[in-house]
Amino acid sequence: MPLSEADMAPVLDTDDPAVHTSRYSFGDTEPRIALRPALADRPVVSRPEHPLYVPPEESVTLYLSTALWIQITLPDSERKLQEVPSFRMSDTWFGPSTVDGELCYATRTAGRLRLDALPRRDHRAVTPLRIRNTAADPLALERVQLPTQHLALYTASGGRLWTQAVTMTHSADREGADVQVRNGPPADAKAAERLQEPRETTKKSLFTSTFSAVSTLFAP
């Protein structure tokens, strides 16, 4: 139920620097407010648990987890008031040069080869990432760019949050990789239900320019 002005005053008028408040003005106040999880609004760069090489004509599946955003919404009118990250990731530049690339987030969580080795954290979503190397030389997997803004969010039995599975294919005639977002929840997500649509409509084909970032803009 809504709080009275007397109950809200100590929060709104506090001088505590650790407390941040936002005010919204409405003609008619809605009775309900909701908190909803969402994926990041730009790509997330992740790294494998240890240095990893994918030999020619081989593939590997990594399980990556990325921090979620919290959307504050009014469910009756479906209006979004604000969204905040559950964990403040650092900014990083991802691309073959300081000119050709894009601004991303960087995650400190390592990619794991086994799902049971990935720590369970409620503020993160899991993405199965399959990497195929069809080139003649081994592929050094240092960091990968996950297109989170093109992924949907699912909840599965046990309460774990998932995204769609992603496949990246590296070929001899290209520096980076073709990216394919699989339809529906991943096979590992049992009895999954869709929570959020992708922030951006997935293009027919995506492409990541490289598997490693040239530098970071800000230290983690």
PDB file of N, CA and C in Angstrom, residues 52-127:
ATOM      1  N   LEU A  52      42.261 -20.382 -23.905  1.00  0.00           N
ATOM      2  CA  LEU A  52      41.635 -21.498 -24.618  1.00  0.00           C
ATOM      3  C   LEU A  52      41.880 -21.357 -26.116  1.00  0.00           C
ATOM      4  N   TYR A  53      42.208 -22.478 -26.760  1.00  0.00           N
ATOM      5  CA  TYR A  53      42.415 -22.523 -28.201  1.00  0.00           C
ATOM      6  C   TYR A  53      41.435 -23.527 -28.805  1.00  0.00           C
ATOM      7  N   VAL A  54      40.806 -23.134 -29.897  1.00  0.00           N
ATOM      8  CA  VAL A  54      39.895 -24.024 -30.609  1.00  0.00           C
ATOM      9  C   VAL A  54      40.604 -24.478 -31.886  1.00  0.00           C
ATOM     10  N   PRO A  55      40.972 -25.765 -32.000  1.00  0.00           N
ATOM     11  CA  PRO A  55      41.686 -26.251 -33.189  1.00  0.00           C
ATOM     12  C   PRO A  55      40.816 -26.149 -34.442  1.00  0.00           C
ATOM     13  N   PRO A  56      41.440 -26.257 -35.618  1.00  0.00           N
ATOM     14  CA  PRO A  56      40.674 -26.222 -36.865  1.00  0.00           C
ATOM     15  C   PRO A  56      39.612 -27.325 -36.898  1.00  0.00           C
ATOM     16  N   GLU A  57      38.457 -26.977 -37.443  1.00  0.00           N
ATOM     17  CA  GLU A  57      37.319 -27.904 -37.592  1.00  0.00           C
ATOM     18  C   GLU A  57      36.845 -28.477 -36.262  1.00  0.00           C
ATOM     19  N   GLU A  58      37.016 -27.719 -35.199  1.00  0.00           N
ATOM     20  CA  GLU A  58      36.513 -28.124 -33.877  1.00  0.00           C
ATOM     21  C   GLU A  58      35.584 -27.026 -33.340  1.00  0.00           C
ATOM     22  N   SER A  59      34.869 -27.371 -32.276  1.00  0.00           N
ATOM     23  CA  SER A  59      33.980 -26.408 -31.640  1.00  0.00           C
ATOM     24  C   SER A  59      34.015 -26.603 -30.134  1.00  0.00           C
ATOM     25  N   VAL A  60      33.589 -25.583 -29.395  1.00  0.00           N
ATOM     26  CA  VAL A  60      33.554 -25.643 -27.936  1.00  0.00           C
ATOM     27  C   VAL A  60      32.340 -24.837 -27.470  1.00  0.00           C
ATOM     28  N   THR A  61      31.729 -25.270 -26.375  1.00  0.00           N
ATOM     29  CA  THR A  61      30.614 -24.534 -25.786  1.00  0.00           C
ATOM     30  C   THR A  61      31.036 -23.966 -24.443  1.00  0.00           C
ATOM     31  N   LEU A  62      30.890 -22.658 -24.307  1.00  0.00           N
ATOM     32  CA  LEU A  62      31.165 -21.971 -23.050  1.00  0.00           C
ATOM     33  C   LEU A  62      29.846 -21.528 -22.426  1.00  0.00           C
ATOM     34  N   TYR A  63      29.796 -21.589 -21.107  1.00  0.00           N
ATOM     35  CA  TYR A  63      28.651 -21.058 -20.379  1.00  0.00           C
ATOM     36  C   TYR A  63      29.072 -19.730 -19.757  1.00  0.00           C
ATOM     37  N   LEU A  64      28.432 -18.664 -20.211  1.00  0.00           N
ATOM     38  CA  LEU A  64      28.758 -17.327 -19.744  1.00  0.00           C
ATOM     39  C   LEU A  64      27.612 -16.796 -18.890  1.00  0.00           C
ATOM     40  N   SER A  65      27.936 -16.014 -17.877  1.00  0.00           N
ATOM     41  CA  SER A  65      26.890 -15.342 -17.109  1.00  0.00           C
ATOM     42  C   SER A  65      27.145 -13.843 -17.146  1.00  0.00           C
ATOM     43  N   THR A  66      26.076 -13.092 -17.325  1.00  0.00           N
ATOM     44  CA  THR A  66      26.180 -11.640 -17.408  1.00  0.00           C
ATOM     45  C   THR A  66      25.213 -11.006 -16.418  1.00  0.00           C
ATOM     46  N   ALA A  67      25.628  -9.859 -15.874  1.00  0.00           N
ATOM     47  CA  ALA A  67      24.818  -9.165 -14.869  1.00  0.00           C
ATOM     48  C   ALA A  67      23.552  -8.596 -15.497  1.00  0.00           C
ATOM     49  N   LEU A  68      22.481  -8.608 -14.706  1.00  0.00           N
ATOM     50  CA  LEU A  68      21.185  -8.130 -15.153  1.00  0.00           C
ATOM     51  C   LEU A  68      20.955  -6.678 -14.764  1.00  0.00           C
ATOM     52  N   TRP A  69      20.021  -6.047 -15.447  1.00  0.00           N
ATOM     53  CA  TRP A  69      19.497  -4.737 -15.079  1.00  0.00           C
ATOM     54  C   TRP A  69      18.179  -4.956 -14.324  1.00  0.00           C
ATOM     55  N   ILE A  70      17.795  -3.995 -13.506  1.00  0.00           N
ATOM     56  CA  ILE A  70      16.517  -4.034 -12.796  1.00  0.00           C
ATOM     57  C   ILE A  70      15.637  -2.926 -13.351  1.00  0.00           C
ATOM     58  N   GLN A  71      14.533  -3.302 -13.969  1.00  0.00           N
ATOM     59  CA  GLN A  71      13.594  -2.326 -14.510  1.00  0.00           C
ATOM     60  C   GLN A  71      12.506  -2.038 -13.478  1.00  0.00           C
ATOM     61  N   ILE A  72      12.259  -0.762 -13.222  1.00  0.00           N
ATOM     62  CA  ILE A  72      11.192  -0.335 -12.325  1.00  0.00           C
ATOM     63  C   ILE A  72      10.017   0.102 -13.189  1.00  0.00           C
ATOM     64  N   THR A  73       8.909  -0.618 -13.103  1.00  0.00           N
ATOM     65  CA  THR A  73       7.792  -0.396 -14.009  1.00  0.00           C
ATOM     66  C   THR A  73       6.478  -0.253 -13.247  1.00  0.00           C
ATOM     67  N   LEU A  74       5.492   0.290 -13.952  1.00  0.00           N
ATOM     68  CA  LEU A  74       4.113   0.325 -13.468  1.00  0.00           C
ATOM     69  C   LEU A  74       3.352  -0.732 -14.263  1.00  0.00           C
ATOM     70  N   PRO A  75       3.056  -1.890 -13.679  1.00  0.00           N
ATOM     71  CA  PRO A  75       2.492  -3.003 -14.452  1.00  0.00           C
ATOM     72  C   PRO A  75       1.102  -2.736 -15.012  1.00  0.00           C
ATOM     73  N   ASP A  76       0.309  -1.880 -14.359  1.00  0.00           N
ATOM     74  CA  ASP A  76      -1.045  -1.629 -14.859  1.00  0.00           C
ATOM     75  C   ASP A  76      -1.041  -0.876 -16.177  1.00  0.00           C
ATOM     76  N   SER A  77      -0.136   0.075 -16.347  1.00  0.00           N
ATOM     77  CA  SER A  77      -0.063   0.845 -17.585  1.00  0.00           C
ATOM     78  C   SER A  77       1.118   0.430 -18.463  1.00  0.00           C
ATOM     79  N   GLU A  78       1.937  -0.517 -17.970  1.00  0.00           N
ATOM     80  CA  GLU A  78       3.114  -0.999 -18.708  1.00  0.00           C
ATOM     81  C   GLU A  78       4.102   0.129 -19.012  1.00  0.00           C
ATOM     82  N   ARG A  79       4.201   1.075 -18.087  1.00  0.00           N
ATOM     83  CA  ARG A  79       5.170   2.155 -18.243  1.00  0.00           C
ATOM     84  C   ARG A  79       6.436   1.845 -17.454  1.00  0.00           C
ATOM     85  N   LYS A  80       7.577   2.114 -18.084  1.00  0.00           N
ATOM     86  CA  LYS A  80       8.864   1.910 -17.413  1.00  0.00           C
ATOM     87  C   LYS A  80       9.333   3.235 -16.845  1.00  0.00           C
ATOM     88  N   LEU A  81       9.611   3.252 -15.543  1.00  0.00           N
ATOM     89  CA  LEU A  81      10.065   4.468 -14.895  1.00  0.00           C
ATOM     90  C   LEU A  81      11.578   4.631 -14.968  1.00  0.00           C
ATOM     91  N   GLN A  82      12.295   3.544 -14.721  1.00  0.00           N
ATOM     92  CA  GLN A  82      13.746   3.645 -14.619  1.00  0.00           C
ATOM     93  C   GLN A  82      14.331   2.239 -14.676  1.00  0.00           C
ATOM     94  N   GLU A  83      15.598   2.140 -15.004  1.00  0.00           N
ATOM     95  CA  GLU A  83      16.298   0.870 -14.868  1.00  0.00           C
ATOM     96  C   GLU A  83      17.713   1.132 -14.376  1.00  0.00           C
ATOM     97  N   VAL A  84      18.179   0.228 -13.540  1.00  0.00           N
ATOM     98  CA  VAL A  84      19.500   0.361 -12.935  1.00  0.00           C
ATOM     99  C   VAL A  84      20.211  -0.980 -13.020  1.00  0.00           C
ATOM    100  N   PRO A  85      21.527  -1.001 -13.168  1.00  0.00           N
ATOM    101  CA  PRO A  85      22.259  -2.273 -13.209  1.00  0.00           C
ATOM    102  C   PRO A  85      22.330  -2.889 -11.820  1.00  0.00           C
ATOM    103  N   SER A  86      22.179  -4.207 -11.761  1.00  0.00           N
ATOM    104  CA  SER A  86      22.347  -4.896 -10.482  1.00  0.00           C
ATOM    105  C   SER A  86      23.810  -4.920 -10.065  1.00  0.00           C
ATOM    106  N   PHE A  87      24.700  -4.772 -11.042  1.00  0.00           N
ATOM    107  CA  PHE A  87      26.139  -4.710 -10.796  1.00  0.00           C
ATOM    108  C   PHE A  87      26.734  -3.776 -11.826  1.00  0.00           C
ATOM    109  N   ARG A  88      27.519  -2.828 -11.383  1.00  0.00           N
ATOM    110  CA  ARG A  88      28.097  -1.836 -12.284  1.00  0.00           C
ATOM    111  C   ARG A  88      29.309  -2.417 -12.998  1.00  0.00           C
ATOM    112  N   MET A  89      29.123  -2.808 -14.277  1.00  0.00           N
ATOM    113  CA  MET A  89      30.231  -3.340 -15.066  1.00  0.00           C
ATOM    114  C   MET A  89      31.065  -2.193 -15.633  1.00  0.00           C
ATOM    115  N   SER A  90      32.322  -2.467 -15.864  1.00  0.00           N
ATOM    116  CA  SER A  90      33.189  -1.450 -16.448  1.00  0.00           C
ATOM    117  C   SER A  90      32.926  -1.331 -17.945  1.00  0.00           C
ATOM    118  N   ASP A  91      33.301  -0.192 -18.514  1.00  0.00           N
ATOM    119  CA  ASP A  91      33.176   0.021 -19.949  1.00  0.00           C
ATOM    120  C   ASP A  91      34.429  -0.502 -20.633  1.00  0.00           C
ATOM    121  N   THR A  92      34.242  -1.035 -21.827  1.00  0.00           N
ATOM    122  CA  THR A  92      35.382  -1.513 -22.595  1.00  0.00           C
ATOM    123  C   THR A  92      35.126  -1.257 -24.074  1.00  0.00           C
ATOM    124  N   TRP A  93      36.207  -1.093 -24.817  1.00  0.00           N
ATOM    125  CA  TRP A  93      36.112  -0.929 -26.270  1.00  0.00           C
ATOM    126  C   TRP A  93      36.445  -2.259 -26.911  1.00  0.00           C
ATOM    127  N   PHE A  94      35.594  -2.712 -27.826  1.00  0.00           N
ATOM    128  CA  PHE A  94      35.794  -4.015 -28.453  1.00  0.00           C
ATOM    129  C   PHE A  94      35.863  -3.844 -29.955  1.00  0.00           C
ATOM    130  N   GLY A  95      36.977  -4.275 -30.544  1.00  0.00           N
ATOM    131  CA  GLY A  95      37.132  -4.175 -31.985  1.00  0.00           C
ATOM    132  C   GLY A  95      38.572  -4.369 -32.395  1.00  0.00           C
ATOM    133  N   PRO A  96      38.844  -4.458 -33.691  1.00  0.00           N
ATOM    134  CA  PRO A  96      40.199  -4.683 -34.177  1.00  0.00           C
ATOM    135  C   PRO A  96      41.106  -3.477 -34.048  1.00  0.00           C
ATOM    136  N   SER A  97      40.540  -2.281 -33.806  1.00  0.00           N
ATOM    137  CA  SER A  97      41.355  -1.080 -33.651  1.00  0.00           C
ATOM    138  C   SER A  97      40.609  -0.099 -32.763  1.00  0.00           C
ATOM    139  N   THR A  98      41.266   0.998 -32.431  1.00  0.00           N
ATOM    140  CA  THR A  98      40.613   2.024 -31.606  1.00  0.00           C
ATOM    141  C   THR A  98      39.620   2.853 -32.406  1.00  0.00           C
ATOM    142  N   VAL A  99      39.568   2.636 -33.700  1.00  0.00           N
ATOM    143  CA  VAL A  99      38.632   3.349 -34.562  1.00  0.00           C
ATOM    144  C   VAL A  99      37.462   2.446 -34.951  1.00  0.00           C
ATOM    145  N   ASP A 100      37.764   1.209 -35.291  1.00  0.00           N
ATOM    146  CA  ASP A 100      36.752   0.252 -35.734  1.00  0.00           C
ATOM    147  C   ASP A 100      36.348  -0.635 -34.552  1.00  0.00           C
ATOM    148  N   GLY A 101      35.158  -0.430 -34.016  1.00  0.00           N
ATOM    149  CA  GLY A 101      34.683  -1.219 -32.885  1.00  0.00           C
ATOM    150  C   GLY A 101      33.476  -0.561 -32.258  1.00  0.00           C
ATOM    151  N   GLU A 102      33.135  -0.960 -31.037  1.00  0.00           N
ATOM    152  CA  GLU A 102      32.002  -0.355 -30.357  1.00  0.00           C
ATOM    153  C   GLU A 102      32.186  -0.435 -28.853  1.00  0.00           C
ATOM    154  N   LEU A 103      31.459   0.434 -28.148  1.00  0.00           N
ATOM    155  CA  LEU A 103      31.508   0.482 -26.696  1.00  0.00           C
ATOM    156  C   LEU A 103      30.682  -0.661 -26.120  1.00  0.00           C
ATOM    157  N   CYS A 104      31.278  -1.406 -25.191  1.00  0.00           N
ATOM    158  CA  CYS A 104      30.624  -2.563 -24.588  1.00  0.00           C
ATOM    159  C   CYS A 104      30.791  -2.504 -23.078  1.00  0.00           C
ATOM    160  N   TYR A 105      30.203  -3.471 -22.396  1.00  0.00           N
ATOM    161  CA  TYR A 105      30.476  -3.703 -20.987  1.00  0.00           C
ATOM    162  C   TYR A 105      31.459  -4.865 -20.879  1.00  0.00           C
ATOM    163  N   ALA A 106      32.218  -4.877 -19.790  1.00  0.00           N
ATOM    164  CA  ALA A 106      33.157  -5.975 -19.530  1.00  0.00           C
ATOM    165  C   ALA A 106      32.736  -6.692 -18.259  1.00  0.00           C
ATOM    166  N   THR A 107      32.682  -8.020 -18.307  1.00  0.00           N
ATOM    167  CA  THR A 107      32.306  -8.800 -17.148  1.00  0.00           C
ATOM    168  C   THR A 107      33.528  -9.476 -16.551  1.00  0.00           C
ATOM    169  N   ARG A 108      33.583  -9.517 -15.239  1.00  0.00           N
ATOM    170  CA  ARG A 108      34.687 -10.176 -14.561  1.00  0.00           C
ATOM    171  C   ARG A 108      34.462 -11.686 -14.428  1.00  0.00           C
ATOM    172  N   THR A 109      33.227 -12.123 -14.652  1.00  0.00           N
ATOM    173  CA  THR A 109      32.921 -13.543 -14.516  1.00  0.00           C
ATOM    174  C   THR A 109      33.515 -14.321 -15.672  1.00  0.00           C
ATOM    175  N   ALA A 110      34.233 -15.381 -15.369  1.00  0.00           N
ATOM    176  CA  ALA A 110      34.865 -16.181 -16.409  1.00  0.00           C
ATOM    177  C   ALA A 110      33.856 -17.121 -17.046  1.00  0.00           C
ATOM    178  N   GLY A 111      34.040 -17.368 -18.342  1.00  0.00           N
ATOM    179  CA  GLY A 111      33.250 -18.392 -19.007  1.00  0.00           C
ATOM    180  C   GLY A 111      33.720 -19.768 -18.560  1.00  0.00           C
ATOM    181  N   ARG A 112      32.798 -20.695 -18.422  1.00  0.00           N
ATOM    182  CA  ARG A 112      33.121 -22.052 -17.963  1.00  0.00           C
ATOM    183  C   ARG A 112      32.743 -23.068 -19.032  1.00  0.00           C
ATOM    184  N   LEU A 113      33.481 -24.173 -19.061  1.00  0.00           N
ATOM    185  CA  LEU A 113      33.209 -25.233 -20.020  1.00  0.00           C
ATOM    186  C   LEU A 113      32.093 -26.154 -19.553  1.00  0.00           C
ATOM    187  N   ARG A 114      31.800 -26.152 -18.257  1.00  0.00           N
ATOM    188  CA  ARG A 114      30.735 -26.994 -17.704  1.00  0.00           C
ATOM    189  C   ARG A 114      29.744 -26.109 -16.951  1.00  0.00           C
ATOM    190  N   LEU A 115      28.467 -26.400 -17.140  1.00  0.00           N
ATOM    191  CA  LEU A 115      27.440 -25.613 -16.469  1.00  0.00           C
ATOM    192  C   LEU A 115      27.540 -25.741 -14.960  1.00  0.00           C
ATOM    193  N   ASP A 116      27.854 -26.942 -14.457  1.00  0.00           N
ATOM    194  CA  ASP A 116      27.920 -27.132 -13.010  1.00  0.00           C
ATOM    195  C   ASP A 116      29.114 -26.418 -12.382  1.00  0.00           C
ATOM    196  N   ALA A 117      30.053 -25.950 -13.210  1.00  0.00           N
ATOM    197  CA  ALA A 117      31.197 -25.195 -12.688  1.00  0.00           C
ATOM    198  C   ALA A 117      30.929 -23.695 -12.660  1.00  0.00           C
ATOM    199  N   LEU A 118      29.787 -23.272 -13.203  1.00  0.00           N
ATOM    200  CA  LEU A 118      29.447 -21.846 -13.229  1.00  0.00           C
ATOM    201  C   LEU A 118      28.744 -21.480 -11.925  1.00  0.00           C
ATOM    202  N   PRO A 119      29.279 -20.553 -11.154  1.00  0.00           N
ATOM    203  CA  PRO A 119      28.638 -20.173  -9.891  1.00  0.00           C
ATOM    204  C   PRO A 119      27.206 -19.710 -10.109  1.00  0.00           C
ATOM    205  N   ARG A 120      26.329 -20.124  -9.219  1.00  0.00           N
ATOM    206  CA  ARG A 120      24.909 -19.725  -9.303  1.00  0.00           C
ATOM    207  C   ARG A 120      24.740 -18.352  -8.650  1.00  0.00           C
ATOM    208  N   ARG A 121      24.320 -17.366  -9.448  1.00  0.00           N
ATOM    209  CA  ARG A 121      24.091 -16.017  -8.944  1.00  0.00           C
ATOM    210  C   ARG A 121      22.763 -15.519  -9.498  1.00  0.00           C
ATOM    211  N   ASP A 122      21.870 -15.120  -8.596  1.00  0.00           N
ATOM    212  CA  ASP A 122      20.521 -14.749  -9.002  1.00  0.00           C
ATOM    213  C   ASP A 122      20.472 -13.466  -9.813  1.00  0.00           C
ATOM    214  N   HIS A 123      21.520 -12.618  -9.727  1.00  0.00           N
ATOM    215  CA  HIS A 123      21.495 -11.367 -10.471  1.00  0.00           C
ATOM    216  C   HIS A 123      22.167 -11.493 -11.835  1.00  0.00           C
ATOM    217  N   ARG A 124      22.365 -12.737 -12.286  1.00  0.00           N
ATOM    218  CA  ARG A 124      23.003 -12.964 -13.581  1.00  0.00           C
ATOM    219  C   ARG A 124      22.186 -13.942 -14.423  1.00  0.00           C
ATOM    220  N   ALA A 125      22.304 -13.815 -15.747  1.00  0.00           N
ATOM    221  CA  ALA A 125      21.664 -14.733 -16.684  1.00  0.00           C
ATOM    222  C   ALA A 125      22.740 -15.534 -17.402  1.00  0.00           C
ATOM    223  N   VAL A 126      22.437 -16.786 -17.721  1.00  0.00           N
ATOM    224  CA  VAL A 126      23.393 -17.708 -18.334  1.00  0.00           C
ATOM    225  C   VAL A 126      23.141 -17.802 -19.839  1.00  0.00           C
ATOM    226  N   THR A 127      24.218 -17.763 -20.603  1.00  0.00           N
ATOM    227  CA  THR A 127      24.150 -17.918 -22.055  1.00  0.00           C
ATOM    228  C   THR A 127      25.054 -19.062 -22.495  1.00  0.00           C
TER     229      THR A 127
END
